[in-house]
Coordinates of C-alpha atoms and ligand atoms in Angstrom, one line a residue:
M1 CA 8.7 23.4 1.0
S2 CA 11.1 24.9 -1.6
E3 CA 9.7 27.3 -4.1
K4 CA 10.6 24.9 -7.0
K5 CA 8.9 22.0 -5.3
N6 CA 5.8 24.1 -4.7
M7 CA 5.8 25.2 -8.4
K8 CA 6.0 21.6 -9.5
K9 CA 2.9 20.8 -7.5
I10 CA 1.1 23.9 -8.9
I11 CA 2.0 23.0 -12.5
L12 CA 0.9 19.4 -12.0
K13 CA -2.5 20.6 -10.8
E14 CA -2.8 23.0 -13.7
L15 CA -2.1 20.2 -16.2
S16 CA -4.5 17.8 -14.7
N17 CA -7.7 19.6 -15.8
D18 CA -8.0 17.7 -19.1
E19 CA -7.4 20.9 -21.0
F20 CA -4.2 22.0 -22.8
I21 CA -2.5 25.0 -21.2
T22 CA 0.4 26.9 -22.9
G23 CA 3.8 27.6 -21.3
T24 CA 3.2 31.3 -21.9
S25 CA 0.0 31.5 -19.9
L26 CA 1.6 29.5 -17.0
A27 CA 4.6 31.7 -17.1
E28 CA 2.4 34.9 -17.0
K29 CA 0.1 33.5 -14.3
Y30 CA 2.9 32.6 -11.9
G31 CA 5.5 35.3 -12.9
Y32 CA 8.1 33.0 -14.3
T33 CA 9.8 32.7 -17.7
R34 CA 8.6 30.2 -20.3
S35 CA 11.9 28.4 -20.1
Y36 CA 11.6 28.0 -16.3
I37 CA 8.1 26.4 -16.9
S38 CA 9.5 24.1 -19.6
K39 CA 12.3 23.1 -17.1
I40 CA 9.7 22.2 -14.5
V41 CA 7.7 20.2 -17.0
N42 CA 10.8 18.3 -18.0
E43 CA 11.6 17.6 -14.3
L44 CA 8.1 16.2 -13.8
R45 CA 8.6 14.0 -16.9
D46 CA 11.9 12.7 -15.4
R47 CA 9.9 11.5 -12.5
G48 CA 7.8 9.3 -14.8
I49 CA 4.9 11.8 -15.0
E50 CA 3.6 11.6 -18.6
I51 CA 2.9 15.0 -20.0
E52 CA 1.7 15.6 -23.6
S53 CA 2.8 18.6 -25.4
D54 CA 1.6 20.4 -28.6
K55 CA 3.4 23.3 -30.2
Q56 CA 0.2 25.4 -30.4
K57 CA -2.0 24.2 -27.6
G58 CA 0.7 23.7 -24.9
Y59 CA 0.9 21.0 -22.2
R60 CA -1.6 18.5 -20.7
L61 CA -1.3 15.6 -18.4
L62 CA -1.8 12.3 -20.1
K63 CA -5.3 11.2 -19.4
R64 CA -4.3 8.0 -17.8
Y65 CA -2.0 9.7 -15.3
D66 CA -3.4 9.6 -11.8
I67 CA -2.1 12.3 -9.6
I68 CA -2.1 11.9 -5.9
T69 CA -1.8 14.9 -3.6
E70 CA -2.4 15.7 0.1
D71 CA -5.4 17.9 -0.9
M72 CA -7.1 15.3 -2.9
I73 CA -6.9 12.7 -0.1
K74 CA -7.9 15.1 2.6
R75 CA -11.0 16.2 0.7
Q76 CA -12.2 12.5 0.8
L77 CA -11.1 11.6 4.3
G78 CA -13.8 10.8 6.8
T79 CA -11.5 9.7 9.7
I80 CA -10.9 10.9 13.2
Y81 CA -7.1 10.4 13.4
I82 CA -5.7 8.4 10.4
G83 CA -4.4 10.7 7.7
K84 CA -5.1 14.0 9.6
N85 CA -1.3 14.4 9.5
L86 CA -0.4 13.4 5.9
V87 CA 2.7 13.5 3.8
V88 CA 2.7 12.8 0.1
L89 CA 6.1 12.3 -1.5
Q90 CA 7.1 12.0 -5.2
K91 CA 9.9 9.6 -4.6
V92 CA 11.4 8.0 -1.5
D93 CA 13.4 4.8 -0.7
S94 CA 10.6 3.4 1.4
T95 CA 7.5 5.0 3.0
N96 CA 8.1 2.7 6.0
N97 CA 11.6 4.1 6.5
Y98 CA 10.4 7.6 6.2
A99 CA 7.5 7.0 8.6
K100 CA 9.8 5.3 11.1
E101 CA 12.0 8.4 11.0
L102 CA 9.0 10.7 11.6
A103 CA 7.8 8.4 14.4
R104 CA 11.2 8.6 16.1
K105 CA 10.9 12.4 15.9
G106 CA 7.5 12.2 17.6
A107 CA 5.0 12.3 14.7
P108 CA 1.4 11.9 16.0
H109 CA -0.8 8.8 16.1
G110 CA -2.3 8.3 12.6
T111 CA 0.4 10.1 10.6
V112 CA 0.3 8.7 7.0
V113 CA 3.1 8.8 4.5
I114 CA 2.4 8.0 0.8
A115 CA 4.8 8.0 -2.1
E116 CA 4.3 8.0 -5.9
E117 CA 7.4 5.8 -6.2
Q118 CA 9.7 3.8 -3.9
T119 CA 13.3 3.1 -4.9
N120 CA 13.7 0.5 -2.2
G121 CA 10.2 -0.7 -1.3
R122 CA 10.6 -3.5 1.3
G123 CA 8.6 -6.6 1.9
R124 CA 8.6 -9.2 4.6
L125 CA 11.4 -11.6 5.2
G126 CA 13.9 -9.2 3.6
R127 CA 12.3 -9.3 0.2
S128 CA 11.8 -6.2 -2.0
F129 CA 8.5 -4.7 -3.1
N130 CA 8.3 -3.5 -6.7
S131 CA 7.2 0.1 -6.5
P132 CA 7.3 2.0 -9.8
A133 CA 5.6 5.4 -10.3
N134 CA 2.0 5.7 -11.5
S135 CA 1.3 2.2 -10.6
G136 CA 0.6 1.4 -7.0
L137 CA -0.4 2.9 -3.7
Y138 CA 2.5 2.9 -1.3
Y139 CA 1.1 3.8 2.1
S140 CA 2.5 3.7 5.6
V141 CA 0.7 4.8 8.8
I142 CA 2.1 5.4 12.2
I143 CA 0.0 4.2 15.2
R144 CA 0.8 4.7 18.9
P145 CA -1.8 2.5 20.6
D146 CA -1.5 1.2 24.2
Y147 CA -0.9 -2.4 23.2
S148 CA 1.1 -5.2 24.9
I149 CA 3.7 -6.9 22.7
E150 CA 1.4 -9.9 22.2
M151 CA -1.4 -7.7 21.0
A152 CA 0.9 -5.9 18.6
Q153 CA 1.3 -9.1 16.7
L154 CA -2.3 -8.8 15.6
I155 CA -1.8 -5.5 13.8
T156 CA -0.8 -7.0 10.4
S157 CA -3.8 -9.4 10.3
C158 CA -6.2 -6.6 11.3
A159 CA -4.7 -4.3 8.6
A160 CA -5.2 -7.2 6.1
V161 CA -8.9 -7.2 6.9
A162 CA -9.1 -3.4 6.4
V163 CA -7.3 -3.7 3.0
A164 CA -9.5 -6.5 1.8
E165 CA -12.6 -4.6 2.8
T166 CA -11.4 -1.5 1.0
I167 CA -10.8 -3.4 -2.2
D168 CA -14.1 -5.3 -2.0
E169 CA -16.0 -2.1 -1.2
L170 CA -14.6 -0.1 -4.0
Y171 CA -14.3 -2.7 -6.7
N172 CA -17.1 -5.1 -5.7
T173 CA -14.7 -8.0 -5.5
D174 CA -14.2 -11.0 -3.2
T175 CA -10.6 -10.7 -2.1
K176 CA -8.8 -13.5 -0.2
I177 CA -6.2 -13.2 2.5
K178 CA -3.2 -15.5 2.4
W179 CA -1.9 -15.8 5.9
V180 CA -0.4 -13.7 7.2
N181 CA -0.2 -10.6 5.2
D182 CA -1.0 -10.9 1.5
I183 CA -4.2 -10.0 -0.2
F184 CA -5.1 -12.1 -3.3
L185 CA -7.4 -11.4 -6.2
G186 CA -8.0 -13.9 -9.0
G187 CA -5.5 -16.3 -7.4
K188 CA -2.6 -13.7 -7.5
K189 CA -1.1 -11.3 -5.0
V190 CA -2.5 -7.7 -5.2
C191 CA -1.2 -6.3 -1.9
G192 CA 1.4 -7.0 0.7
I193 CA 1.7 -5.6 4.2
L194 CA 4.8 -5.0 6.3
T195 CA 4.4 -3.9 9.9
E196 CA 7.4 -2.7 11.8
A197 CA 7.3 -1.8 15.5
S198 CA 9.3 -0.2 18.2
V199 CA 8.8 -1.7 21.6
S200 CA 9.7 -0.6 25.1
C201 CA 11.1 -3.7 26.8
E202 CA 10.8 -2.2 30.3
A203 CA 7.1 -1.4 29.9
G204 CA 6.5 -4.6 27.8
K205 CA 4.5 -2.3 25.5
L206 CA 4.5 -1.0 22.0
E207 CA 6.0 2.5 21.5
Y208 CA 4.8 2.8 17.9
A209 CA 4.1 0.7 14.9
V210 CA 4.4 1.5 11.2
I211 CA 1.9 -0.4 9.0
G212 CA 3.2 -0.4 5.5
I213 CA 0.7 -1.3 2.7
G214 CA 1.6 -1.7 -0.9
I215 CA -1.3 -2.2 -3.3
N216 CA -0.8 -2.9 -7.0
V217 CA -3.4 -0.5 -8.5
F218 CA -2.8 0.0 -12.2
D219 CA -2.1 -2.6 -14.8
M220 CA 1.6 -2.9 -15.3
R221 CA 1.7 -6.3 -17.1
D222 CA 3.7 -4.8 -20.0
S223 CA 6.5 -3.5 -17.7
A224 CA 6.4 -5.9 -14.7
P225 CA 9.6 -7.9 -13.9
P226 CA 9.2 -11.4 -15.4
E227 CA 9.4 -13.1 -11.9
L228 CA 6.2 -11.3 -10.9
K229 CA 4.1 -11.9 -13.9
D230 CA 2.7 -15.3 -12.7
V231 CA 2.4 -14.4 -9.0
A232 CA 1.3 -10.8 -8.8
T233 CA -1.6 -8.9 -10.3
S234 CA -3.3 -5.4 -10.0
L235 CA -6.7 -4.1 -9.3
E236 CA -7.0 -2.8 -12.8
A237 CA -5.9 -6.1 -14.4
E238 CA -8.5 -8.0 -12.4
T239 CA -11.4 -5.7 -12.6
G240 CA -10.8 -3.5 -15.7
R241 CA -11.4 -0.4 -13.5
R242 CA -9.0 2.5 -12.8
L243 CA -10.0 4.2 -9.6
P244 CA -7.9 7.2 -8.3
R245 CA -5.3 6.2 -5.7
S246 CA -6.5 9.2 -3.6
C247 CA -9.9 7.5 -3.3
I248 CA -8.3 4.2 -2.3
A249 CA -6.1 5.9 0.2
A250 CA -9.0 7.7 1.9
T251 CA -11.2 4.6 2.0
L252 CA -8.3 2.5 3.3
S253 CA -7.7 5.1 6.1
K254 CA -11.4 4.9 7.1
N255 CA -11.3 1.1 7.2
L256 CA -8.1 0.9 9.1
E257 CA -9.5 3.2 11.7
K258 CA -12.6 1.0 11.9
E259 CA -10.8 -2.4 12.1
L260 CA -8.0 -1.3 14.5
K261 CA -10.8 -0.6 17.1
K262 CA -11.5 -4.3 17.0
I263 CA -8.0 -5.5 18.0
R264 CA -8.6 -5.9 21.7
S265 CA -11.9 -7.8 21.3
R266 CA -10.5 -9.8 18.3
K267 CA -13.7 -9.0 16.5
F268 CA -11.9 -8.7 13.2
I269 CA -10.8 -12.4 13.3
P270 CA -14.0 -14.0 11.9
V271 CA -13.6 -11.9 8.7
Y272 CA -9.9 -12.7 8.6
K273 CA -10.7 -16.4 8.9
S274 CA -13.6 -16.3 6.4
K275 CA -11.3 -14.7 3.8
S276 CA -8.4 -17.2 4.3
N277 CA -7.3 -19.0 1.1
L278 CA -5.3 -21.6 3.0
I279 CA -7.8 -23.2 5.4
G280 CA -8.6 -26.7 4.2
K281 CA -5.5 -26.9 2.0
R282 CA -2.3 -28.8 2.2
V283 CA 0.5 -26.3 2.9
S284 CA 4.3 -26.0 3.0
V285 CA 5.4 -24.2 6.1
T286 CA 8.9 -23.3 7.3
M287 CA 9.1 -24.2 11.0
N288 CA 12.4 -23.8 13.0
G289 CA 14.2 -23.5 9.7
E290 CA 12.8 -26.7 8.4
E291 CA 10.2 -27.0 5.6
I292 CA 7.3 -29.3 6.5
Q293 CA 4.0 -30.1 4.9
A294 CA 0.7 -30.2 6.8
E295 CA -2.9 -29.4 6.5
A296 CA -4.0 -25.8 7.3
V297 CA -7.1 -26.3 9.5
D298 CA -7.9 -23.1 11.2
I299 CA -6.9 -19.6 12.4
D300 CA -7.0 -19.0 16.2
L301 CA -8.0 -15.9 18.1
N302 CA -4.4 -14.6 17.9
A303 CA -4.4 -14.9 14.1
N304 CA -2.0 -17.9 14.3
L305 CA -2.4 -20.5 11.6
I306 CA -3.3 -23.9 13.0
I307 CA -1.9 -26.7 11.0
K308 CA -2.4 -30.5 11.4
L309 CA 0.8 -32.4 11.1
D310 CA 0.8 -35.8 9.4
G311 CA 0.9 -37.6 12.8
G312 CA -2.3 -35.7 13.8
N313 CA -0.7 -33.1 16.2
L314 CA -1.9 -29.5 15.9
E315 CA 0.6 -26.6 15.8
H316 CA -0.3 -22.9 16.1
I317 CA 2.2 -20.9 14.0
N318 CA 2.7 -17.2 14.5
S319 CA 5.4 -16.3 12.1
G320 CA 7.1 -17.3 8.9
E321 CA 5.3 -18.2 5.7
A322 CA 2.9 -20.9 4.5
R323 CA 2.3 -21.7 0.8
V324 CA -0.1 -24.0 -0.8
A325 CA 1.9 -27.2 -1.3
M326 CA 2.3 -28.6 -4.8
P327 CA 0.7 -32.0 -5.2
E328 CA 3.4 -34.8 -5.5
Y329 CA 2.6 -35.4 -9.2
V330 CA 3.3 -31.7 -10.1
K331 CA 6.8 -31.7 -8.5
Ligands
BTN1 C1 5.2 -8.0 1.4 O1 4.7 -8.3 0.4 O2 6.0 -8.8 2.0 C2 5.0 -6.7 2.1 C3 5.1 -5.5 1.1 C4 4.9 -4.2 1.8 C5 5.1 -3.1 0.9 C6 4.7 -1.7 1.5 S1 4.7 -0.4 0.3 C7 4.6 0.7 1.5 C8 5.5 0.3 2.6 N1 6.9 0.7 2.3 C9 7.7 -0.3 2.2 O3 8.9 -0.2 1.9 N2 7.0 -1.5 2.3 C10 5.6 -1.2 2.6

């Protein structure tokens, strides 16, 4: 890590103690000039980190600013492999891109990449994922399990159960899962999951997968893009609570480790099914490029959505998207 980058981390830590601290004392403590300290503070501000300043008392991190560092997460981690190798970045295009690059270079099973901000956060089906600073948890984990290609298809649904459990455990909520990868709270999306994998065709096996999880943690209603206001929400907006993202990251790592153990036996499926917000509803599904309406009746052991077509035939769908259909009179 460069000296300046390291200094930014040190200053961020110094400013997060709720107490004001003067530029002079920081400069003396670390052997820099006051103007260098003020330059670092301004660079932190440029990254969206809100720092108060007072002529006499010095600098202090705004109380509502939640910092997320490797140390803070590691202190709370109770896992065997997830997060043991951990990278926390201030800004990156996409934590999934970064994690895939690390995986190509041989990063170990369980490596986690987290960013404060993503400039090109990606969602499923080529969509983008809004990822401003001091707002969400943008988390990607590399796994290298010995899975067949068929089994690899279960990773996203298994991760969805781990995310839903994490939120319910920390916020005492009852999250819902919208097949296949969205977590809902209060009828709106609070988290999306994008799993990307590299497979070995000769072996018919997975080489590695990157599970990318984006959770809207803090209330951003004032600054959210208008197209998201009706469809997305945050944990803070729904519960009124602001938990540190480091705590969510540590709990999520623990639950991912627990649920991923159940992939082979499919033991995570009953929870996945019980949390579905589509079963029993009339849905619109895109099948073979065509939009059809049907009733969502069940989820099978491979996490496929079972729909009943109007003629009565059942179809098991394993990709694409299903939405609750609008009743005719609303259209
Ligand atoms: C979706 O809603 O379709 C999936 C969204 C997945 C977003 C997460 S944020 C961390 C990781 N990095 C990305 O670029 N995407 C995933």
